[in-house]
CSV table of C-alpha atoms and ligand atoms in Angstrom, one decimal:
chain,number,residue,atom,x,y,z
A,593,UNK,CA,8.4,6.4,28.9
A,594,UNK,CA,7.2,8.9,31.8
A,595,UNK,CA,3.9,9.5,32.5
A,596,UNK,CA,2.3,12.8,32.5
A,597,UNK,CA,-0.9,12.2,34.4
A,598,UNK,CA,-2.5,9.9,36.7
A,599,UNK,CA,-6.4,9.2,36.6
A,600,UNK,CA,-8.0,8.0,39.6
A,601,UNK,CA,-9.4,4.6,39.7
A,602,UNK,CA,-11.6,3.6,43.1
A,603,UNK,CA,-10.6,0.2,44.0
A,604,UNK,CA,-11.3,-2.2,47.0
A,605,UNK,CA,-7.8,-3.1,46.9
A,606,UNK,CA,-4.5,-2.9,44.5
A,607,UNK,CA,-4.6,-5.3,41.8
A,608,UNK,CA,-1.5,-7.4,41.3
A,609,UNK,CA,-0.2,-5.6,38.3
A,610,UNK,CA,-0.7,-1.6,38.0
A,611,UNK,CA,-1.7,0.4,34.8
A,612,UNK,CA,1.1,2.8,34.2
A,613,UNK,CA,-0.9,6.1,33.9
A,614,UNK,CA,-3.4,5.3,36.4
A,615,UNK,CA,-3.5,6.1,40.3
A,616,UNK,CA,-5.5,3.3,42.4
A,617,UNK,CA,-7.0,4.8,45.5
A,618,UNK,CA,-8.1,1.9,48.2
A,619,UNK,CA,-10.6,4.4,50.5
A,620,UNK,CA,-11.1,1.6,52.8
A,621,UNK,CA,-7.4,1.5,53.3
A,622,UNK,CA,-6.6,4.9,53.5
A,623,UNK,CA,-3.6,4.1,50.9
A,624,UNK,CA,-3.4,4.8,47.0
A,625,UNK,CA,-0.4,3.1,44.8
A,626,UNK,CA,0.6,4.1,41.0
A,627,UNK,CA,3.5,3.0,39.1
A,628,UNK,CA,6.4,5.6,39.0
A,629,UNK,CA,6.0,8.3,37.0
A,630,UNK,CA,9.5,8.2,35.2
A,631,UNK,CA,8.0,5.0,33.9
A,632,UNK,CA,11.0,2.6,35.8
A,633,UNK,CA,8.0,0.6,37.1
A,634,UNK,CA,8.6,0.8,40.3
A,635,UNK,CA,5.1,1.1,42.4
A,636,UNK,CA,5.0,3.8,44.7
A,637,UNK,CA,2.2,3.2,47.8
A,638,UNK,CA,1.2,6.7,48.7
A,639,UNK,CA,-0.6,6.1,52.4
A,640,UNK,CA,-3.0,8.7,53.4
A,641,UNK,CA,-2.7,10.1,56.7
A,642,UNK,CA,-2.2,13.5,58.8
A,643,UNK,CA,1.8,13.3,58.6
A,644,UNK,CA,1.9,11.3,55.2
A,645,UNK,CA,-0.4,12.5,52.4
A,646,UNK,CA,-3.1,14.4,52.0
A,647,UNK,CA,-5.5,13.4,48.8
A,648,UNK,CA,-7.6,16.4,47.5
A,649,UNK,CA,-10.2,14.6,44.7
A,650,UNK,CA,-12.2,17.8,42.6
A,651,UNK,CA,-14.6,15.1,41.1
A,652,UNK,CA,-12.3,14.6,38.7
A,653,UNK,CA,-8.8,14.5,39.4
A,654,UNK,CA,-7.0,14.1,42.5
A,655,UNK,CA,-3.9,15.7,43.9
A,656,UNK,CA,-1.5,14.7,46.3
A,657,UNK,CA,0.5,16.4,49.0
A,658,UNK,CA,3.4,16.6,49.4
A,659,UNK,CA,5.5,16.4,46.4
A,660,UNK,CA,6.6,12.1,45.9
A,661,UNK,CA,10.3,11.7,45.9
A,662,UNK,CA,10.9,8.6,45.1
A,663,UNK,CA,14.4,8.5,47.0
A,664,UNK,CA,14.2,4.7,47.3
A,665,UNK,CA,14.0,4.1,43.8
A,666,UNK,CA,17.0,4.1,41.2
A,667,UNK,CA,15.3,6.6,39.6
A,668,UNK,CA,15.4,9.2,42.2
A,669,UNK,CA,12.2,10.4,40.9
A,670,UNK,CA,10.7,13.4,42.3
A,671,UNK,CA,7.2,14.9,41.0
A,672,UNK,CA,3.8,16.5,42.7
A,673,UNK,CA,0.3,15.2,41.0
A,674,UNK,CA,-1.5,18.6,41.2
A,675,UNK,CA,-5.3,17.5,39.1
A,676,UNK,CA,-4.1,14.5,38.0
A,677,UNK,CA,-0.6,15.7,36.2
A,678,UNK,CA,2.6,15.2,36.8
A,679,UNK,CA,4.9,17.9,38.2
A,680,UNK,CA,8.5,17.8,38.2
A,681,UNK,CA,10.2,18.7,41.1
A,682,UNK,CA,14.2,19.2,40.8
A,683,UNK,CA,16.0,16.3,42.6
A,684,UNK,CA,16.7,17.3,46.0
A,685,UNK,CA,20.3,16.7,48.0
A,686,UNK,CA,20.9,13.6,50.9
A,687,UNK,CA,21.2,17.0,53.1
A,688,UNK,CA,17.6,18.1,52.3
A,689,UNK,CA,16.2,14.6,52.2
A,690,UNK,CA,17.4,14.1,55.3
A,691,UNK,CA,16.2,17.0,57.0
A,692,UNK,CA,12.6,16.5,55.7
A,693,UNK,CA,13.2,12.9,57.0
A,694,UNK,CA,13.9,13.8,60.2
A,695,UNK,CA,10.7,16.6,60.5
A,696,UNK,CA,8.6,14.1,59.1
A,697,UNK,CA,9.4,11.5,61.7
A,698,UNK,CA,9.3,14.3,64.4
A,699,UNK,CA,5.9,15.4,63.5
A,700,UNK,CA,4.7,11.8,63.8
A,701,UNK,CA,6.0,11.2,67.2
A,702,UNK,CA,4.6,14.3,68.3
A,703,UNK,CA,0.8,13.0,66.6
A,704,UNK,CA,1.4,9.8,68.3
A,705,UNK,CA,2.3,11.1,71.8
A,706,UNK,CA,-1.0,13.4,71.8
A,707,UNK,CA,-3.0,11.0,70.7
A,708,UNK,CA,-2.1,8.5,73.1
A,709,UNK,CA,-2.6,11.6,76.3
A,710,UNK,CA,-6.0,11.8,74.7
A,711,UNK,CA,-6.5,8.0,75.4
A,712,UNK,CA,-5.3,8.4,78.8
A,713,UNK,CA,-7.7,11.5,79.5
A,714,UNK,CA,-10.5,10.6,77.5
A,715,UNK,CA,-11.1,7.1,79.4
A,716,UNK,CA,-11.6,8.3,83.3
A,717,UNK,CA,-13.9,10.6,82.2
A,718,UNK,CA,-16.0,7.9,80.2
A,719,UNK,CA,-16.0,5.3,83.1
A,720,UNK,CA,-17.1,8.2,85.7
A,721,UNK,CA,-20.2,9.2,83.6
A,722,UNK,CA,-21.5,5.7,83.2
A,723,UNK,CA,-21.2,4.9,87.2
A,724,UNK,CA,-23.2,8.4,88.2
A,725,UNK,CA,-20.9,8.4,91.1
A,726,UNK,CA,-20.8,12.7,91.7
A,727,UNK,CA,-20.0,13.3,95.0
A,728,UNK,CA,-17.0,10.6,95.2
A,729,UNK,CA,-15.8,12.2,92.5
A,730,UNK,CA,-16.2,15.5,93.8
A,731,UNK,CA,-14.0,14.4,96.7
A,732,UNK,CA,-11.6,12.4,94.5
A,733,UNK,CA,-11.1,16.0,92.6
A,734,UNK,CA,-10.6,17.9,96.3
A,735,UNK,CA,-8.2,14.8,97.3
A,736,UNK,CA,-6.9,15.4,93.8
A,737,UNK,CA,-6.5,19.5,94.5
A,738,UNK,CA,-4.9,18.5,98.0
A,739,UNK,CA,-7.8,19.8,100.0
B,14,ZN,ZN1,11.0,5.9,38.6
């Protein structure tokens, strides 16, 4: 039987079985889990995160974005849960799935490579500030600018 909405539950973590119907959402874990909406059983971990999903809770009901496809799955399941319902989203071709396959894993790499520049950047800057050490670093930055 499919389902046709998911109601948030809070949890500290998944429990062994899921509810079919409800969505658990583990803050502390950034991740949230539900059983498949086409109601094969199959649980579907949703993690939260700038290039996975994005969780919008109204007080009520939560959303998720992007659309689930559930390409993994026998089922081929595809759905959005826009305030807590479920969506259907036509099944998409191995062209298409691909392609958002490949953006997806391009957008990450870009995230990570900024992310670790900023680490790079970020910790010179930290360990000058502590030592107080201005005019070596005055002349570090004119070595630096070839002066
Ligand atoms: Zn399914």
């Amino acid at each position: 039987m499919s389902i046709k909405s998911l109601t948030p539950q809070f949890v500290p973590s998944f429990p062994q079985e899921l509810e079919p119907g409800e969505l658990y959402l583990a803050m502390e874990f950034a991740t949230a889990a539900h059983l498949c909406a086409c109601g094969c059983g199959n649980k579907v971990i949703t993690p939260f995160s700038p290039t996975d999903w994005q969780l919008l809770f109204d007080g009520e009901t939560v959303s998720l974005k992007p659309s689930i496809g559930n390409w993994s799955f026998k089922c081929r399941s595809h759905y959005w849960v826009r305030s807590g319902r479920i969506e259907w989203a036509g099944d998409m071709s191995q062209a298409a799935i691909n392609a958002g396959r490949k953006s997806d894993a391009e957008a990450k790499a870009r995230v990570q490579s900024s992310r670790s520049e900023d680490v790079v950047v970020r910790q010179p800057v930290a360990q000058t500030r502590e030592r107080v050490d201005v005019p070596s670093l005055i002349t570090r930055f004119k070595k630096w600018l070839g002066f």
